[in-house]
Coordinates of C-alpha atoms and ligand atoms in Angstrom, one line a residue:
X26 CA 7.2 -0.5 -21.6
X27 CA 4.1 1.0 -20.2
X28 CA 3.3 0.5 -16.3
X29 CA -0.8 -0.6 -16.5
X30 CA -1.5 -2.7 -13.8
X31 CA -1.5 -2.4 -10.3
X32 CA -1.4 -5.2 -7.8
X33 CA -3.2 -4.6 -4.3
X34 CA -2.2 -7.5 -1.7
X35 CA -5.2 -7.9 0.7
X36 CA -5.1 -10.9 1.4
X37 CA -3.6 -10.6 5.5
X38 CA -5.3 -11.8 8.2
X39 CA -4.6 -8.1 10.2
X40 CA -3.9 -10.0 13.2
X41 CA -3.0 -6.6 14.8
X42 CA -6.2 -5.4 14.7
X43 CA -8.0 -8.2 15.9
X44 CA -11.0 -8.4 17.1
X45 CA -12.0 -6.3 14.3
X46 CA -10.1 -7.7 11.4
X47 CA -12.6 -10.6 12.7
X48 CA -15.0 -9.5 10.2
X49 CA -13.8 -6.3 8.9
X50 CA -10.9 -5.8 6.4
X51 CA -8.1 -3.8 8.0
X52 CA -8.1 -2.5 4.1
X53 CA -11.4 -1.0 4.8
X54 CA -11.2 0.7 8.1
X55 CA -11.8 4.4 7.1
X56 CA -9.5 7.0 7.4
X57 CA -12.3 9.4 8.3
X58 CA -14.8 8.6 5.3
X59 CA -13.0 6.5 3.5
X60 CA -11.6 2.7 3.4
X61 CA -7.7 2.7 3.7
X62 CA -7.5 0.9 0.1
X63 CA -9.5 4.0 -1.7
X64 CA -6.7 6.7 -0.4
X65 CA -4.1 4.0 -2.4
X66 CA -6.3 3.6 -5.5
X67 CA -6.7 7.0 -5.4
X68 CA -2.8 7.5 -5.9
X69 CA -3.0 4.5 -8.5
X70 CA -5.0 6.8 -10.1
X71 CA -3.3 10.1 -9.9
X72 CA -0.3 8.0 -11.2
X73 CA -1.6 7.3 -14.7
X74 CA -3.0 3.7 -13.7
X75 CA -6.9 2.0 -14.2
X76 CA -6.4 -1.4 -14.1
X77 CA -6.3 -2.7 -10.2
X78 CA -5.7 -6.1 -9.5
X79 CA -7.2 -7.0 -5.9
X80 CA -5.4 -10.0 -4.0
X81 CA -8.1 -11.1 -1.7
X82 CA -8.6 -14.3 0.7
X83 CA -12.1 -15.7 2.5
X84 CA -14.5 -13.2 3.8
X85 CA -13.1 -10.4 2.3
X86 CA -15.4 -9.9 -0.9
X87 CA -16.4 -6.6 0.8
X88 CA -13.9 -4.9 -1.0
X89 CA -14.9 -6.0 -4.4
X90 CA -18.3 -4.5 -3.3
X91 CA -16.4 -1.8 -2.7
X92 CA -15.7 -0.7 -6.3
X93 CA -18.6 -2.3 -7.5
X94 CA -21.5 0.0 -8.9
X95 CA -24.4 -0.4 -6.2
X96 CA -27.5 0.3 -8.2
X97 CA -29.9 0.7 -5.1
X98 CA -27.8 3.2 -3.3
X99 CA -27.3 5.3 -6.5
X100 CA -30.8 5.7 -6.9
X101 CA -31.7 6.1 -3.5
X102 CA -28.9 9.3 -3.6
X103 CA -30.7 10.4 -6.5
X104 CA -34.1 10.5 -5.1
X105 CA -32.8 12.0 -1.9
X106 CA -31.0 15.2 -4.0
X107 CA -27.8 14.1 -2.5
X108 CA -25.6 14.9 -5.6
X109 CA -22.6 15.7 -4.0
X110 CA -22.2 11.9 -2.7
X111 CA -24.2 10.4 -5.7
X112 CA -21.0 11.8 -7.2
X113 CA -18.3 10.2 -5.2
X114 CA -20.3 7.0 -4.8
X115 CA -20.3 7.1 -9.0
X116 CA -17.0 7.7 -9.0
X117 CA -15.2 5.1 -7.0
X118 CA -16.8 2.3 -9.3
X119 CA -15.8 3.9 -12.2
X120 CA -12.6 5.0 -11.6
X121 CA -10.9 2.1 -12.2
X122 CA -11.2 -1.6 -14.1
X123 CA -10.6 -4.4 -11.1
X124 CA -10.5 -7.8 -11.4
X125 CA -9.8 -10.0 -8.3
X126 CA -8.2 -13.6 -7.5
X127 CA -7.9 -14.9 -4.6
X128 CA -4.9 -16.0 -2.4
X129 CA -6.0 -19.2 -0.6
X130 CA -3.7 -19.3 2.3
X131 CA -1.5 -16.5 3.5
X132 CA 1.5 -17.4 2.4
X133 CA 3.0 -14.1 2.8
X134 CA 3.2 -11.4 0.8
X135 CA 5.7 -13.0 -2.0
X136 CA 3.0 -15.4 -2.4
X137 CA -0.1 -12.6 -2.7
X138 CA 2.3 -11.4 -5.6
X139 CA 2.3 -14.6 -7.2
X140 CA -1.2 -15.3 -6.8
X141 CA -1.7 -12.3 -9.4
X142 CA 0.4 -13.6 -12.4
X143 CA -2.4 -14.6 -14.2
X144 CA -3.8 -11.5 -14.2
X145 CA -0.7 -9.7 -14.7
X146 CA 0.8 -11.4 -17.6
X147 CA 4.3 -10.9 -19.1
X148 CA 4.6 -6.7 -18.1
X149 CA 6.1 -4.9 -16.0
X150 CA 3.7 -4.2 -12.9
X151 CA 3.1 -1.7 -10.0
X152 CA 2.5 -3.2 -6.2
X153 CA 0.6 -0.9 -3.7
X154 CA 0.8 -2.2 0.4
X155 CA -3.1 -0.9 1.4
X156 CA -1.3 0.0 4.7
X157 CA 1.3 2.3 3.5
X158 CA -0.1 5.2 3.2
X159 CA 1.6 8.2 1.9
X160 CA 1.1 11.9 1.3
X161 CA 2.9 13.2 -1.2
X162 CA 2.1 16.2 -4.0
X163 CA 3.2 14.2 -6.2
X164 CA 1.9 10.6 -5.8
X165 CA 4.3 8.2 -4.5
X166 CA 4.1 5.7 -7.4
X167 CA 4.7 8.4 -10.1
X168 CA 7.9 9.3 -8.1
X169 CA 8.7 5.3 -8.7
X170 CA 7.8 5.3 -12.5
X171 CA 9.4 7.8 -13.5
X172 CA 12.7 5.7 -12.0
X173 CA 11.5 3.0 -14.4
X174 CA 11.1 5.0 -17.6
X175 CA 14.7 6.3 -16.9
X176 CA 16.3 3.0 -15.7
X177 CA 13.7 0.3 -17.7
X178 CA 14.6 -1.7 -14.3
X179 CA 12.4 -2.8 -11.4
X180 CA 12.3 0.0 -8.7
X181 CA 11.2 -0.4 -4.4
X182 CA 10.4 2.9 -2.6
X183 CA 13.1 3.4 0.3
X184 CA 12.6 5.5 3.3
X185 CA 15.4 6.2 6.0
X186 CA 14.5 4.4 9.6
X187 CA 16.3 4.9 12.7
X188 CA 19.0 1.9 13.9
X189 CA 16.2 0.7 16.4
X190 CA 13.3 0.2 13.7
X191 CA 15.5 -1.1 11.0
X192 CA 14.7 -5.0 12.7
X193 CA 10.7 -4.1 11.3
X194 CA 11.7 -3.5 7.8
X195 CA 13.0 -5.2 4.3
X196 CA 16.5 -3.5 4.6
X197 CA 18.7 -2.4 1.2
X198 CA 22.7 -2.4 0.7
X199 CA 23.2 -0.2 -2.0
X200 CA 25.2 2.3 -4.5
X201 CA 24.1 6.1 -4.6
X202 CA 23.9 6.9 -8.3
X203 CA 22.3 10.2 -7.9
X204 CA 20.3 12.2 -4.9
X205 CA 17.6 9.9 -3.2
X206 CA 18.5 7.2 -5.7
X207 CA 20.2 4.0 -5.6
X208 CA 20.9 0.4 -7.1
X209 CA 20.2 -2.4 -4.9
X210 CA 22.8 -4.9 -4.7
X211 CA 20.9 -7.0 -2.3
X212 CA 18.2 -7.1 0.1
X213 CA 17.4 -8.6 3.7
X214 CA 14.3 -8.8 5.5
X215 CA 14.4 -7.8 9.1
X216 CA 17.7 -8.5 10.2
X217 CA 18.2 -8.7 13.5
X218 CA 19.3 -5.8 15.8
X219 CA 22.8 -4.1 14.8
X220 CA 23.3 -6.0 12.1
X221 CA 20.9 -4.4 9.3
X222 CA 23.4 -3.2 6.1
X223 CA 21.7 0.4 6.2
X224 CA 19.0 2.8 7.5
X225 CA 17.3 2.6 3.9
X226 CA 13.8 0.4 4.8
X227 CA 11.8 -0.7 1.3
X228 CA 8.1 0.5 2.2
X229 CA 5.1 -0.7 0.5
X230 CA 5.5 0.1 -2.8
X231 CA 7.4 -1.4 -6.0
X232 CA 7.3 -1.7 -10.0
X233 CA 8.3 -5.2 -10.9
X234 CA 9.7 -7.0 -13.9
X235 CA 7.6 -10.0 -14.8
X236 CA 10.4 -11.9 -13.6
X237 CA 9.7 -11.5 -10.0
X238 CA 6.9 -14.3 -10.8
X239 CA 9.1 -17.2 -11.6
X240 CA 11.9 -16.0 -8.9
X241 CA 8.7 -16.1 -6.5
X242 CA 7.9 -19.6 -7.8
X243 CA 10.7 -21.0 -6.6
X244 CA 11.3 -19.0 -3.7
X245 CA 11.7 -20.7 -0.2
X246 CA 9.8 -20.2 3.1
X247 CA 11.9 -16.9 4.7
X248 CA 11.2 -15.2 7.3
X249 CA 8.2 -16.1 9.5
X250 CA 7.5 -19.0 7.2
X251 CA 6.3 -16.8 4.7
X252 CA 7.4 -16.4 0.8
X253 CA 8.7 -13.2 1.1
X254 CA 8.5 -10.3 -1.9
X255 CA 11.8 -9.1 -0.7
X256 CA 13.8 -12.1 -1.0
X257 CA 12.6 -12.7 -4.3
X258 CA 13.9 -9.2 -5.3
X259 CA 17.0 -9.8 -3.4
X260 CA 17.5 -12.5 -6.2
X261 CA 16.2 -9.9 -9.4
X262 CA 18.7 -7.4 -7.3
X263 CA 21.5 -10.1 -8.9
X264 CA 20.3 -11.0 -12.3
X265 CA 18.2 -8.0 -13.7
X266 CA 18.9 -5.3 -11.2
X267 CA 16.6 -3.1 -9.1
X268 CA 16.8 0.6 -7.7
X269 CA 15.5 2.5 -4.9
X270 CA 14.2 5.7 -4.7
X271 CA 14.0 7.6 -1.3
X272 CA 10.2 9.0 -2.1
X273 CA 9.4 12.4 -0.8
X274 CA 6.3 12.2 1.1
X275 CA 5.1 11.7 4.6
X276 CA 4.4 7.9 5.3
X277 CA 1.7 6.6 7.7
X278 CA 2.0 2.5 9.0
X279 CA -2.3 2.1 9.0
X280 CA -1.1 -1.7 9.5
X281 CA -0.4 -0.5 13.1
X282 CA -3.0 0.6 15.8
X283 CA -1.2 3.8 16.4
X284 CA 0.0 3.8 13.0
X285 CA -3.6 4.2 11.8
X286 CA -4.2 6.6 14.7
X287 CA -1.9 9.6 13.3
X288 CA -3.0 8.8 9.9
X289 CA -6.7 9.8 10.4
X290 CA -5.4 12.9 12.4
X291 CA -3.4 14.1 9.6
X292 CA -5.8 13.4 6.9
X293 CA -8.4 14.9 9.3
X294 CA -6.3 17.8 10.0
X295 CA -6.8 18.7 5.7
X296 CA -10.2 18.5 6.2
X297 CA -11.3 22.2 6.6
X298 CA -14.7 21.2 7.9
X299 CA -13.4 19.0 10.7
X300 CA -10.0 20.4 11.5
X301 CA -11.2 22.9 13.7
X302 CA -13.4 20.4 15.9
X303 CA -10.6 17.9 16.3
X304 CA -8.0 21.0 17.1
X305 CA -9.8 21.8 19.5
X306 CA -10.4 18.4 21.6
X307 CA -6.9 17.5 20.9
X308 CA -6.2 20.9 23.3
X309 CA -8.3 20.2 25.7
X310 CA -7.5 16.6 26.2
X311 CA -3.6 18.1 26.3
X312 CA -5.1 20.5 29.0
X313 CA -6.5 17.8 31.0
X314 CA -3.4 15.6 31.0
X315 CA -1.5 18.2 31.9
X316 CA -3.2 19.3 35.1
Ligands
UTP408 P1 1.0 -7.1 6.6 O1 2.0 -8.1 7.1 O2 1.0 -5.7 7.0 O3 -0.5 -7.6 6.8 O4 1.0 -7.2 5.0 P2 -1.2 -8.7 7.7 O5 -0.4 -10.0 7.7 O6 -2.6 -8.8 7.2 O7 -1.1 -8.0 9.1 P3 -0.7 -8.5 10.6 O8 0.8 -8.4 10.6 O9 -1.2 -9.9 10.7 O10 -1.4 -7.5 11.5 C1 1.0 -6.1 4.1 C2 -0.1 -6.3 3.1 O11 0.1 -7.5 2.4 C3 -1.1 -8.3 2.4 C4 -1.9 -7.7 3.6 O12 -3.3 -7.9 3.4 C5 -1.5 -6.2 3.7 O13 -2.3 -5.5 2.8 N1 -0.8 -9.7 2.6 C6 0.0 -10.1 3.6 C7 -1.4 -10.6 1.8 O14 -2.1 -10.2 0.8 N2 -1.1 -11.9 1.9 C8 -0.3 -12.4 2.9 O15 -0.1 -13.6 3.0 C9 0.3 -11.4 3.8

């Protein structure tokens, strides 16, 4: 069955970045000139899916403004001659169809899921983590369906962490069934130091079976007192299976402040315009802390 929807949780309250996330979205901070969530849509996109399904929470309706088509600023492009960004404004609204609900409490990220079955409906679904970002030539999520057209089973992005970072993470145990893939035979989130099953962390990104929704449903509190996606799929893991696929890419954490950080250098370093500028400072603030 076809993959068409994609679920966005945005729903956190991106207490790392607070004051900011005060009023700001950590979904929208920019990565240079553009929000965070645009750079995953974008992939979304590139991966063959329109339909985005936003899981927001109080004063975040700036991202729904976001896609939106903004009438006043198209026009005011227009008269100014500015075609080049009349085009890219154009095009984010009408790149993809997005409807939003809204998570009332965060619950965790098990519970944004849920919050979106509704919407969803009885298909198999993608789920994109707006902080996860990931630079890949081929996008991320394609690497992931094409799992799921071979296997017809639910599939979670793995990426190798070192023994001292595998505490941070939703951790797999699992069979190699061929290179850089796996089936999961059950998941843990964070386990404590030296006791994690392997180095193999589940980053944000996933195609479910609808049947994550009613393993959600009954899902208690885990970790942090939060419904959590991965014990839910620790429980699919058992009854309908799941794989992992160690995507090839290069994965920044924007959910962290230095995580974010590298991310804009990297994207800003493929910029051709601004590379050179930013090359620059970097050396001479090297020079300076060297002296
Ligand atoms: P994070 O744990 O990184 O986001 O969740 P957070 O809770 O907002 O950030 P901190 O830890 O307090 O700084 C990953 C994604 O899941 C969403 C977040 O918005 C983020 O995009 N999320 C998380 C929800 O939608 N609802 C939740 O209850 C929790």
């Amino acid at each position: 069955m076809q993959v068409r929807k994609v679920v966005i949780p945005a729903a956190g309250m991106g207490t790392r970045f607070l004051p900011a996330t005060k009023v700001v979205p950590k979904e929208l901070f920019p990565l240079v000139d553009r929000p965070l969530i645009q750079e995953v849509v974008d992939e979304a996109v590139a991966s063959g899916i329109n339909n985005l399904i936003l899981v927001t929470a109080r004063g975040k309706s700036a991202m729904e403004d976001y896609f939106d088509i903004d009438p006043g600023l198209e026009s005011f492009l227009e008269r100014k001659g500015d075609k080049g960004m009349l085009q890219r404004v154009r095009e984010i609204s009408r790149m993809i169809q997005v409807a939003s609900v809204r998570q009332k409490e965060p619950l965790g990220l098990g519970h944004a899921v849920l919050c979106a079955r509704d919407l969803v409906g009885l298909e198999p679904f993608a789920v994109i983590l707006p902080d996860d970002l990931i630079d890949a030539a081929k996008p991320c999520l394609a690497q992931l369906l094409d799992l799921f057209a071979r296997t017809g089973k639910s599939v979670v992005a793995l990426q190798e962490v070192p023994d001292d970072q595998t505490h941070m993470y939703g951790i797999i145990q699992g069979q190699k069934t061929e290179a850089g893939v796996y089936r999961v035979e059950s998941f843990v989130e964070k386990p404590p130091p030296g006791t994690a099953p392997s180095n193999l962390a589940v980053i944000g990104r996933y195609i479910l079976a609808p049947g994550i929704f009613s393993l959600l449903e009954s899902q208690e509190r885990g970790v942090g007192g939060e419904i959590q996606l991965t014990d839910a799929l620790n429980s699919l893991a058992g009854t309908d299976g799941v794989y992992g696929v160690v995507f090839e890419g290069l994965r920044y954490d924007a959910g962290d402040r230095l995580g974010l950080l590298k991310a804009n250098i990297h994207y800003t370093l493929k910029d051709d315009m601004l590379a050179p500028g930013l090359l620059q400072f970097m050396a001479d603030k090297i020079a300076i802390t060297k002296k």
